[in-house]
Amino acid sequence: MAGPIDDKTKIEYVDDQVLPEDRFSQEIALDIAKTEGEDKLTHFVWLLVLCSSISGLLFGYDTGVISGALVTIGSDLGPSVLSSGQKELITSATTLGALLGGILAGVISDFSGRRAVLAASDVIFIAGAILQALCHTVWSMIGGRFLVGWGVGLASCIAPLYIQELAPTRQRGRMVVINVVAITGGQVIAYAIGAGFTHVHSGWRYMVGLGAVPAGIQLIFLFFLPESPRILIRRGEFERTKQNMEKIYPYATPEQLDTKVKLLHASVRQSIEITEHTTLYQRCITMITVPTNRRALIIGCGLQLYQQLCGFNTLMYYSATLFKSIGFSNPTAVGLIIAGTNFIFTLFALKYIDIIGRRRIMILTAPGMVLALVLASISFHFLTLKTGGVLIDSDSNNYHYPTGWAAIVLVSMIWYVASYATGLGNVPWQQGELFSLDVRGIGTSLSTASNWSGNLLINSTYLSLMDRITPAGAFGFYAGLCLLGWIFCLFCFPETAGLSLEEVTFVFKDDFGIKASERLRKEKREAMQASQGWREGRRDGVRIKKHHARSSERAIMNRK
């Protein structure tokens, strides 16, 4: 691991704008290089992030709306009501499409740019929403959900990556969490609309069709949003890069902007050279053969698999079905409580993720998920004690579950979702910061594909798992997976808060970087303090010189 930069390097950077020759120094200098007003989030940055986060809203809406639709479709898609197998196919079709879209999204965006891929996802969202709203058979519904899945896969991969590459380092975690807030907000909206259309004839068609509206809005906004500066630099478009940086840092002087662009170019120069002299296949192979890439990939894919294998999205997809089975009269409204909890605690993460840190917030919240799932497993055991451990539909079978245990199931689900939303719901989507620029698109694609692979596995087996090993066994199984994920975070996930995108790669040089990341963060804090102290000392020196000059002038006047 390279050592810290010295004071001379920092002074040269701050004042004379001499680029340090050492690449490690360049990347720390890039983050130390503060422009005027950099800590302020301008209206343009907020507008950029909010417009980009419409992708998250679409992601959340289209994954959440199916929960309410499944309990209201009835026999609209055939002569009989949907079977458990058909429900799994409809739900899993979206996941399969998202898996395929996620695999290709990052790789395509490296060539076409991040913005073009987001626009493509909007077009797919619109087409999929219309196809679902007009379908009359189960297979056409599956086709519509599959098409929407492609849009979800593209958006879920590129939206956080696009935001990360445009956001200031010190605000990057919060800005990405805004996209997650939009995802949870989309789920809340989906549940609210689902509750509103529950008793409307063919109301589910309106639910799925409304997904086209935000996609159309974002498609218009994308014409006015800038491309990622790192993509523009890779294309050699330095003037456009500077123009975009002017919008992101409107208080900076021309000299400061020039320095920002020069240092950004210096920090990605090696990535540009690798990209120009290797094929896509060779870069894919380096994800395994190069140790730093391999460790980053293990963490990115591991966190995304953890997010899915914990079973959260089964609750999002099937919550209305689950709560209907155990006797709640308005299951979609109860599902809205779950989605609302997810939204509220994601706002908590928005406030504190950069303060607490990614690693620490994961370590603190994962035990809450484990305990909540254990409580849910115990509750389902006693809830189904008289039904042989099988969860039967209370309405269809005229059976009433004990209200006390049903309430405890709801409480455990709220506890579980609160813990999930604070940590695991957000942190894996910081995946783009794990990879160097030359493999960032590939790395985020593979990580996102891991997410949707886990999603496909869990969602296509959830109802069958509930039947085979009982609800108590299923939730106990998810609790065990959550415990394994927590152990993974303890030993493999380093802290990346406060590190620039170019710096994170260094922590994986020798191992998974738990200690290395802390050393680097400490070096950065010391370097920034030293740089700040030097500037303050220089200002004091200028004031002293002015004071001496004024004293000399007074002395001369007195002699006269």
Coordinates of C-alpha atoms in Angstrom, one line a residue:
M1 CA 0.0 0.0 0.0
A2 CA 1.4 3.4 -0.9
G3 CA 2.2 5.8 1.8
P4 CA 0.5 9.1 2.5
I5 CA 1.3 12.1 0.4
D6 CA 3.6 14.7 1.9
D7 CA 2.8 18.4 2.6
K8 CA 4.7 19.5 -0.5
T9 CA 2.4 17.5 -2.7
K10 CA -0.6 19.1 -1.1
I11 CA 0.7 22.6 -1.3
E12 CA 1.7 22.2 -5.0
Y13 CA -1.8 20.9 -5.7
V14 CA -3.7 23.6 -3.8
D15 CA -1.8 26.6 -5.1
D16 CA 0.3 25.9 -8.1
Q17 CA -1.9 23.1 -9.5
V18 CA 1.1 20.9 -10.2
L19 CA -0.1 17.3 -10.7
P20 CA 1.7 14.9 -8.4
E21 CA 3.4 12.1 -10.3
D22 CA 2.4 9.3 -7.9
R23 CA -1.0 8.0 -8.8
F24 CA -2.0 7.3 -5.2
S25 CA -1.1 10.9 -4.5
Q26 CA -3.2 12.1 -7.4
E27 CA -6.3 10.3 -6.1
I28 CA -6.0 11.6 -2.6
A29 CA -5.3 15.1 -4.0
L30 CA -8.5 14.8 -6.1
D31 CA -10.5 14.4 -2.9
I32 CA -8.6 17.1 -0.9
A33 CA -9.0 19.5 -3.8
K34 CA -11.9 21.5 -2.4
T35 CA -13.5 24.1 -4.6
E36 CA -15.5 27.0 -3.3
G37 CA -18.9 25.8 -2.0
E38 CA -18.1 22.2 -2.7
D39 CA -19.8 21.1 0.6
K40 CA -23.0 22.7 -0.6
L41 CA -25.4 20.6 -2.7
T42 CA -26.6 23.0 -5.4
H43 CA -30.0 23.1 -6.9
F44 CA -28.6 21.6 -10.1
V45 CA -27.1 18.6 -8.2
W46 CA -30.4 18.0 -6.4
L47 CA -32.3 18.2 -9.7
L48 CA -29.8 15.8 -11.3
V49 CA -30.1 13.3 -8.5
L50 CA -33.9 13.5 -8.2
C51 CA -34.4 13.1 -11.9
S52 CA -32.0 10.1 -12.0
S53 CA -33.8 8.6 -9.0
I54 CA -37.0 8.4 -11.0
S55 CA -35.4 5.1 -12.2
G56 CA -35.5 4.0 -8.5
L57 CA -39.1 5.0 -8.3
L58 CA -39.9 2.9 -11.3
F59 CA -37.9 0.0 -9.9
G60 CA -39.8 0.2 -6.6
Y61 CA -43.2 0.7 -8.2
D62 CA -43.0 -2.2 -10.7
T63 CA -41.7 -4.6 -8.1
G64 CA -44.3 -3.5 -5.5
V65 CA -47.4 -3.2 -7.6
I66 CA -47.5 -6.9 -8.4
S67 CA -48.3 -7.6 -4.7
G68 CA -51.6 -5.9 -4.9
A69 CA -52.3 -7.0 -8.5
L70 CA -51.9 -10.7 -7.6
V71 CA -54.8 -10.6 -5.1
T72 CA -57.1 -8.6 -7.4
I73 CA -56.6 -10.2 -10.8
G74 CA -59.0 -13.0 -9.9
S75 CA -60.1 -14.8 -13.0
D76 CA -59.4 -11.9 -15.4
L77 CA -56.6 -13.8 -17.1
G78 CA -58.3 -17.1 -17.6
P79 CA -61.3 -19.1 -16.7
S80 CA -60.1 -19.7 -13.1
V81 CA -58.2 -17.8 -10.5
L82 CA -54.4 -17.8 -10.5
S83 CA -52.7 -20.8 -9.1
S84 CA -49.5 -20.6 -6.9
G85 CA -47.4 -21.7 -9.8
Q86 CA -48.9 -19.0 -12.1
K87 CA -48.3 -16.4 -9.4
E88 CA -44.7 -17.5 -9.1
L89 CA -44.2 -17.3 -12.9
I90 CA -45.7 -13.8 -13.1
T91 CA -43.5 -12.6 -10.3
S92 CA -40.3 -14.4 -11.5
A93 CA -40.7 -13.1 -15.1
T94 CA -39.8 -9.7 -13.9
T95 CA -36.8 -11.0 -12.0
L96 CA -35.6 -13.0 -15.0
G97 CA -35.8 -9.9 -17.2
A98 CA -34.0 -7.8 -14.5
L99 CA -31.3 -10.4 -14.3
L100 CA -30.6 -10.2 -18.1
G101 CA -30.9 -6.5 -18.2
G102 CA -28.5 -6.1 -15.2
I103 CA -25.9 -8.3 -16.9
L104 CA -25.8 -6.1 -19.9
A105 CA -26.4 -2.7 -18.4
G106 CA -23.0 -1.7 -17.1
V107 CA -21.1 -3.1 -20.1
I108 CA -23.4 -1.2 -22.6
S109 CA -23.1 2.0 -20.6
D110 CA -19.3 2.0 -20.8
F111 CA -19.7 2.4 -24.6
S112 CA -23.0 4.3 -24.9
G113 CA -22.8 6.4 -21.7
R114 CA -24.9 6.1 -18.5
R115 CA -27.6 8.5 -19.7
A116 CA -28.4 6.5 -22.9
V117 CA -29.0 3.3 -20.9
L118 CA -31.4 5.1 -18.5
A119 CA -33.3 6.4 -21.5
A120 CA -33.6 2.9 -22.9
S121 CA -34.9 1.6 -19.6
D122 CA -37.6 4.3 -19.7
V123 CA -38.8 3.2 -23.2
I124 CA -38.9 -0.4 -22.0
F125 CA -40.9 0.6 -18.8
I126 CA -43.5 2.4 -21.0
A127 CA -43.9 -0.6 -23.4
G128 CA -44.1 -3.1 -20.6
A129 CA -46.7 -1.1 -18.6
I130 CA -48.9 -0.8 -21.7
L131 CA -48.6 -4.5 -22.5
Q132 CA -49.5 -5.5 -19.0
A133 CA -52.5 -3.2 -18.9
L134 CA -53.9 -4.6 -22.1
C135 CA -53.2 -8.3 -21.6
H136 CA -55.9 -11.0 -21.3
T137 CA -54.0 -14.2 -20.8
V138 CA -51.5 -15.4 -18.2
W139 CA -48.7 -15.8 -20.7
S140 CA -49.2 -12.2 -22.1
M141 CA -49.0 -11.0 -18.5
I142 CA -45.8 -13.0 -18.0
G143 CA -44.5 -11.4 -21.2
G144 CA -45.3 -7.9 -20.0
R145 CA -43.7 -8.5 -16.6
F146 CA -40.6 -10.0 -18.4
L147 CA -40.3 -6.8 -20.5
V148 CA -40.6 -4.6 -17.5
G149 CA -37.9 -6.7 -15.8
W150 CA -35.5 -5.6 -18.5
G151 CA -36.2 -2.0 -17.6
V152 CA -35.8 -2.7 -13.9
G153 CA -32.4 -4.4 -14.5
L154 CA -31.1 -1.6 -16.6
A155 CA -32.3 1.1 -14.1
S156 CA -31.2 -0.8 -11.0
C157 CA -27.6 -1.1 -12.3
I158 CA -27.1 2.3 -13.9
A159 CA -29.0 4.8 -11.8
P160 CA -26.8 4.4 -8.7
L161 CA -23.7 4.3 -10.8
Y162 CA -24.6 7.5 -12.7
I163 CA -25.3 9.3 -9.4
Q164 CA -22.0 8.1 -7.8
E165 CA -20.0 9.4 -10.7
L166 CA -21.6 12.8 -10.5
A167 CA -21.9 13.3 -6.8
P168 CA -19.1 15.0 -4.6
T169 CA -17.2 12.3 -2.6
R170 CA -18.4 13.5 0.8
Q171 CA -22.1 13.4 -0.3
R172 CA -21.9 10.3 -2.5
G173 CA -23.4 7.8 0.0
R174 CA -26.4 10.1 0.7
M175 CA -27.0 10.8 -3.0
V176 CA -27.1 7.0 -3.8
V177 CA -29.5 6.5 -0.9
I178 CA -31.8 9.0 -2.4
N179 CA -32.2 6.5 -5.3
V180 CA -33.0 3.8 -2.7
V181 CA -35.5 6.2 -1.0
A182 CA -37.1 6.5 -4.5
I183 CA -37.3 2.7 -4.7
T184 CA -39.1 2.5 -1.3
G185 CA -41.2 5.5 -2.2
G186 CA -42.2 3.7 -5.4
Q187 CA -43.2 0.7 -3.4
V188 CA -45.3 2.8 -1.0
I189 CA -47.0 4.4 -4.0
A190 CA -47.7 1.0 -5.5
Y191 CA -49.3 -0.3 -2.3
A192 CA -51.3 2.9 -1.9
I193 CA -52.6 2.7 -5.5
G194 CA -53.2 -1.0 -5.0
A195 CA -55.3 -0.3 -1.9
G196 CA -57.3 2.3 -3.8
F197 CA -58.1 0.0 -6.7
T198 CA -58.8 -3.1 -4.6
H199 CA -62.5 -2.9 -5.1
V200 CA -62.5 -1.4 -8.7
H201 CA -63.4 -3.8 -11.5
S202 CA -60.1 -4.7 -13.3
G203 CA -58.4 -2.2 -11.1
W204 CA -55.1 -4.1 -11.4
R205 CA -54.9 -2.9 -15.0
Y206 CA -54.7 0.7 -13.8
M207 CA -52.1 -0.3 -11.2
V208 CA -49.7 -1.7 -13.8
G209 CA -50.5 0.8 -16.5
L210 CA -49.7 3.8 -14.3
G211 CA -46.0 2.7 -14.3
A212 CA -45.7 4.4 -17.8
V213 CA -46.2 7.9 -16.3
P214 CA -42.9 8.4 -14.4
A215 CA -41.0 6.7 -17.1
G216 CA -42.3 9.2 -19.6
I217 CA -41.4 12.1 -17.3
Q218 CA -37.8 10.9 -16.8
L219 CA -37.4 10.3 -20.5
I220 CA -38.0 14.0 -21.1
F221 CA -35.7 15.1 -18.2
L222 CA -32.8 13.0 -19.6
F223 CA -32.4 15.4 -22.5
F224 CA -31.3 18.1 -20.1
L225 CA -29.1 16.0 -17.8
P226 CA -25.3 15.8 -18.3
E227 CA -23.3 12.7 -19.0
S228 CA -20.9 11.3 -16.3
P229 CA -17.7 13.3 -16.3
R230 CA -15.6 10.1 -16.2
I231 CA -17.3 8.8 -19.3
L232 CA -16.7 12.2 -21.1
I233 CA -13.0 12.1 -20.1
R234 CA -12.7 8.5 -21.5
R235 CA -14.0 9.9 -24.8
G236 CA -11.6 12.8 -24.7
E237 CA -14.3 15.4 -24.3
F238 CA -12.6 17.7 -21.8
E239 CA -14.5 20.8 -22.7
R240 CA -17.8 19.2 -22.1
T241 CA -16.4 17.7 -18.9
K242 CA -15.5 21.2 -17.7
Q243 CA -18.9 22.6 -18.7
N244 CA -20.6 19.9 -16.6
M245 CA -18.3 20.4 -13.7
E246 CA -19.2 24.1 -13.8
K247 CA -22.8 23.2 -13.2
I248 CA -21.9 20.8 -10.4
Y249 CA -19.5 23.3 -8.8
P250 CA -20.9 26.7 -9.6
Y251 CA -19.0 28.5 -6.9
A252 CA -15.5 27.3 -8.1
T253 CA -13.0 29.6 -9.8
P254 CA -11.9 28.7 -13.4
E255 CA -8.5 27.7 -12.0
Q256 CA -10.1 25.3 -9.5
L257 CA -12.3 23.8 -12.2
D258 CA -9.3 23.3 -14.5
T259 CA -7.5 21.5 -11.6
K260 CA -10.5 19.3 -10.9
V261 CA -10.6 18.2 -14.5
K262 CA -6.8 17.7 -14.7
L263 CA -6.8 15.6 -11.6
L264 CA -9.8 13.6 -12.6
H265 CA -8.1 12.9 -15.9
A266 CA -4.9 11.9 -14.1
S267 CA -6.8 9.5 -11.8
V268 CA -8.6 7.7 -14.7
R269 CA -5.7 7.7 -17.1
Q270 CA -4.6 4.2 -16.3
S271 CA -8.2 3.0 -16.7
I272 CA -8.3 4.7 -20.1
E273 CA -5.1 3.0 -21.2
I274 CA -6.4 -0.4 -20.0
T275 CA -9.6 0.0 -21.9
E276 CA -7.9 1.1 -25.1
H277 CA -5.5 -1.8 -25.1
T278 CA -7.7 -4.7 -24.0
T279 CA -10.9 -6.3 -25.3
L280 CA -14.1 -6.7 -23.3
Y281 CA -13.4 -10.4 -22.9
Q282 CA -9.9 -9.7 -21.5
R283 CA -11.4 -7.2 -19.0
C284 CA -14.0 -9.7 -18.0
I285 CA -11.3 -12.2 -17.3
T286 CA -9.4 -9.7 -15.1
M287 CA -12.4 -9.7 -12.8
I288 CA -11.2 -13.1 -11.7
T289 CA -7.4 -13.0 -12.4
V290 CA -6.6 -9.6 -10.9
P291 CA -6.7 -9.9 -7.1
T292 CA -8.0 -6.3 -6.5
N293 CA -10.8 -6.8 -9.0
R294 CA -11.6 -10.3 -7.7
R295 CA -11.9 -9.1 -4.1
A296 CA -14.1 -6.2 -5.1
L297 CA -16.3 -8.6 -7.1
I298 CA -16.7 -11.0 -4.2
I299 CA -17.8 -8.1 -2.0
G300 CA -20.1 -6.6 -4.6
C301 CA -21.8 -9.9 -5.5
G302 CA -21.8 -11.1 -1.9
L303 CA -23.6 -8.0 -0.6
Q304 CA -26.2 -8.2 -3.4
L305 CA -26.8 -11.9 -2.8
Y306 CA -27.2 -11.2 0.9
Q307 CA -29.8 -8.5 0.1
Q308 CA -31.9 -11.0 -1.8
L309 CA -31.3 -14.3 0.1
C310 CA -32.4 -12.6 3.3
G311 CA -35.9 -13.0 1.9
F312 CA -37.0 -9.3 1.9
N313 CA -38.4 -9.1 -1.6
T314 CA -40.6 -12.1 -1.0
L315 CA -42.3 -9.9 1.6
M316 CA -42.6 -7.1 -1.0
Y317 CA -44.0 -9.4 -3.7
Y318 CA -46.2 -11.6 -1.5
S319 CA -47.0 -9.5 1.6
A320 CA -50.6 -9.0 0.5
T321 CA -51.0 -12.7 -0.1
L322 CA -49.4 -13.6 3.2
F323 CA -51.5 -11.2 5.3
K324 CA -54.6 -12.2 3.5
S325 CA -53.9 -15.8 4.4
I326 CA -53.5 -15.1 8.2
G327 CA -56.8 -13.2 8.3
F328 CA -56.2 -9.5 7.8
S329 CA -59.3 -8.0 6.2
N330 CA -57.4 -5.5 4.0
P331 CA -54.1 -7.2 3.2
T332 CA -53.0 -4.5 0.7
A333 CA -53.4 -1.8 3.4
V334 CA -51.3 -3.9 5.8
G335 CA -48.7 -4.3 3.1
L336 CA -48.7 -0.5 2.9
I337 CA -47.6 -0.4 6.5
I338 CA -44.6 -2.6 5.6
A339 CA -43.7 -0.5 2.6
G340 CA -44.1 2.7 4.7
T341 CA -41.7 1.3 7.3
N342 CA -39.2 0.6 4.6
F343 CA -39.5 4.1 3.3
I344 CA -39.2 5.8 6.7
F345 CA -36.1 3.9 7.7
T346 CA -34.5 4.4 4.3
L347 CA -34.8 8.2 5.1
F348 CA -32.9 7.5 8.3
A349 CA -30.1 5.8 6.3
L350 CA -30.1 8.9 3.9
K351 CA -29.2 11.0 6.9
Y352 CA -26.6 8.8 8.6
I353 CA -25.0 6.5 6.0
D354 CA -22.0 8.9 5.4
I355 CA -21.8 9.7 9.1
I356 CA -22.0 6.2 10.5
G357 CA -20.3 4.5 7.5
R358 CA -21.3 1.6 5.2
R359 CA -19.6 -1.2 7.2
R360 CA -20.7 -0.1 10.6
I361 CA -24.3 0.4 9.6
M362 CA -24.3 -3.1 8.2
I363 CA -22.8 -4.6 11.3
L364 CA -25.2 -2.9 13.6
T365 CA -28.5 -3.6 11.7
A366 CA -28.0 -7.2 10.5
P367 CA -28.6 -8.8 14.0
G368 CA -31.9 -7.0 14.1
M369 CA -33.0 -8.8 11.0
V370 CA -31.9 -12.2 12.4
L371 CA -33.8 -11.7 15.6
A372 CA -36.9 -10.4 13.8
L373 CA -37.0 -13.4 11.5
V374 CA -36.5 -15.8 14.4
L375 CA -39.5 -14.1 16.1
A376 CA -41.6 -14.5 12.9
S377 CA -40.6 -18.2 12.7
I378 CA -41.8 -18.7 16.3
S379 CA -45.0 -16.8 15.7
F380 CA -45.8 -18.9 12.6
H381 CA -45.1 -22.1 14.5
F382 CA -47.8 -21.2 17.1
L383 CA -50.1 -19.6 14.6
T384 CA -50.3 -22.8 12.5
L385 CA -50.2 -25.2 15.5
K386 CA -53.8 -26.4 14.8
T387 CA -53.4 -26.6 11.1
G388 CA -50.4 -29.0 11.1
G389 CA -47.9 -26.3 10.4
V390 CA -49.6 -25.5 7.1
L391 CA -50.7 -21.9 6.3
I392 CA -54.2 -22.1 4.9
D393 CA -56.3 -19.2 3.5
S394 CA -58.5 -18.1 6.4
D395 CA -61.3 -16.8 4.2
S396 CA -61.5 -19.8 1.8
N397 CA -61.5 -22.3 4.7
N398 CA -63.5 -20.3 7.2
Y399 CA -60.8 -20.6 9.7
H400 CA -59.7 -17.9 12.1
Y401 CA -56.0 -17.7 13.2
P402 CA -55.2 -16.5 16.8
T403 CA -55.2 -12.7 16.5
G404 CA -52.4 -12.4 19.1
W405 CA -49.9 -14.4 17.0
A406 CA -51.0 -12.7 13.8
A407 CA -50.2 -9.4 15.4
I408 CA -46.8 -10.6 16.5
V409 CA -46.1 -11.7 12.9
L410 CA -46.9 -8.1 11.8
V411 CA -44.7 -6.6 14.5
S412 CA -41.8 -8.9 13.6
M413 CA -42.1 -8.0 9.9
I414 CA -42.0 -4.3 10.8
W415 CA -38.9 -4.8 13.0
Y416 CA -37.3 -6.9 10.2
V417 CA -38.1 -4.3 7.5
A418 CA -36.8 -1.4 9.7
S419 CA -33.5 -3.2 10.2
Y420 CA -33.2 -4.1 6.5
A421 CA -34.1 -0.5 5.3
T422 CA -31.5 1.1 7.5
G423 CA -28.6 -1.1 6.3
L424 CA -28.9 -3.9 3.8
G425 CA -31.5 -2.1 1.7
N426 CA -29.0 0.6 0.9
V427 CA -25.4 -0.4 1.2
P428 CA -25.2 -3.0 -1.6
W429 CA -26.2 -0.3 -4.1
Q430 CA -23.0 1.5 -3.3
Q431 CA -21.4 -1.2 -5.5
G432 CA -20.0 1.1 -8.1
E433 CA -17.5 2.5 -5.7
L434 CA -15.8 -0.9 -5.3
F435 CA -14.5 -1.1 -8.9
S436 CA -11.8 0.9 -10.8
L437 CA -13.2 2.7 -13.9
D438 CA -11.8 0.2 -16.5
V439 CA -14.0 -2.6 -15.0
R440 CA -16.7 -0.5 -13.2
G441 CA -19.3 -1.3 -15.8
I442 CA -18.5 -5.0 -15.8
G443 CA -18.3 -5.1 -12.0
T444 CA -21.6 -3.4 -11.4
S445 CA -23.3 -5.6 -14.1
L446 CA -22.1 -8.8 -12.4
S447 CA -23.1 -7.5 -9.0
T448 CA -26.5 -6.5 -10.1
A449 CA -26.9 -9.8 -11.9
S450 CA -26.1 -11.5 -8.6
N451 CA -28.9 -9.5 -7.0
W452 CA -31.4 -10.6 -9.5
S453 CA -30.2 -14.2 -9.5
G454 CA -30.8 -14.3 -5.8
N455 CA -34.1 -12.6 -6.3
L456 CA -35.2 -15.1 -8.9
L457 CA -34.2 -18.0 -6.7
I458 CA -36.0 -16.8 -3.7
N459 CA -39.2 -15.5 -5.4
S460 CA -39.6 -18.6 -7.5
T461 CA -39.3 -20.9 -4.5
Y462 CA -41.0 -18.9 -1.8
L463 CA -44.5 -20.3 -2.0
S464 CA -43.2 -23.8 -2.6
L465 CA -40.8 -23.4 0.4
M466 CA -43.7 -22.3 2.6
D467 CA -45.6 -25.5 1.5
R468 CA -42.7 -27.9 1.9
I469 CA -41.0 -26.8 5.2
T470 CA -43.9 -24.8 6.6
P471 CA -43.9 -21.0 7.2
A472 CA -42.0 -21.4 10.5
G473 CA -39.3 -23.4 8.7
A474 CA -39.1 -20.9 5.8
F475 CA -38.6 -17.8 8.0
G476 CA -36.1 -19.7 10.2
F477 CA -34.2 -20.6 7.0
Y478 CA -34.1 -16.9 6.0
A479 CA -32.9 -16.1 9.5
G480 CA -30.0 -18.5 9.1
L481 CA -29.0 -16.9 5.7
C482 CA -29.1 -13.5 7.4
L483 CA -26.7 -14.7 10.1
L484 CA -24.3 -16.0 7.4
G485 CA -24.5 -12.6 5.6
W486 CA -23.6 -10.8 8.8
I487 CA -20.5 -13.0 9.3
F488 CA -19.5 -12.2 5.7
C489 CA -19.7 -8.4 6.4
L490 CA -17.6 -8.8 9.6
F491 CA -14.7 -10.4 7.7
C492 CA -14.9 -9.2 4.1
F493 CA -16.6 -5.7 3.9
P494 CA -14.3 -2.7 4.4
E495 CA -15.4 0.8 5.2
T496 CA -15.5 3.0 2.0
A497 CA -17.2 6.1 3.4
G498 CA -15.2 9.2 2.7
L499 CA -13.0 7.6 0.0
S500 CA -13.2 8.7 -3.6
L501 CA -14.1 6.3 -6.3
E502 CA -10.5 6.1 -7.5
E503 CA -9.2 5.5 -4.0
V504 CA -11.3 2.5 -3.0
T505 CA -9.4 0.2 -5.3
F506 CA -6.2 0.6 -3.2
V507 CA -7.8 -1.0 -0.1
F508 CA -8.1 -4.4 -2.0
K509 CA -4.4 -4.6 -2.9
D510 CA -3.4 -7.2 -0.3
D511 CA -6.6 -8.5 1.2
F512 CA -10.2 -7.5 1.7
G513 CA -9.0 -4.2 3.1
I514 CA -10.7 -4.0 6.5
K515 CA -7.6 -2.5 8.1
A516 CA -6.3 -0.9 4.9
S517 CA -9.4 1.2 4.5
E518 CA -9.2 2.5 8.0
R519 CA -5.5 3.5 7.5
L520 CA -6.3 5.3 4.2
R521 CA -9.2 7.1 5.8
K522 CA -6.9 8.2 8.7
E523 CA -4.2 9.4 6.2
K524 CA -6.8 11.4 4.4
R525 CA -8.1 13.0 7.5
E526 CA -4.5 13.9 8.5
A527 CA -3.7 15.2 5.0
M528 CA -6.8 17.4 5.0
Q529 CA -6.1 18.7 8.4
A530 CA -2.5 19.5 7.5
S531 CA -3.6 21.2 4.3
Q532 CA -6.2 23.2 6.1
G533 CA -3.7 24.2 8.7
W534 CA -1.2 25.3 6.0
R535 CA -3.9 27.5 4.4
E536 CA -4.8 29.0 7.7
G537 CA -1.2 29.6 8.5
R538 CA -0.7 31.3 5.1
R539 CA -3.7 33.5 5.7
D540 CA -2.3 34.4 9.1
G541 CA 1.0 35.2 7.4
V542 CA -0.7 37.5 4.9
R543 CA -2.4 39.3 7.8
I544 CA 0.9 39.7 9.6
K545 CA 2.5 41.1 6.5
K546 CA -0.3 43.6 6.0
H547 CA -0.1 44.6 9.7
H548 CA 3.7 45.2 9.4
A549 CA 3.1 47.1 6.2
R550 CA 0.5 49.4 7.9
S551 CA 2.8 49.8 10.9
S552 CA 5.7 50.8 8.6
E553 CA 3.4 53.3 6.8
R554 CA 2.4 54.9 10.1
A555 CA 6.0 55.1 11.2
I556 CA 7.0 56.8 8.0
M557 CA 4.1 59.3 8.3
N558 CA 5.0 60.0 11.9
R559 CA 8.7 60.8 10.9
K560 CA 7.4 63.1 8.2

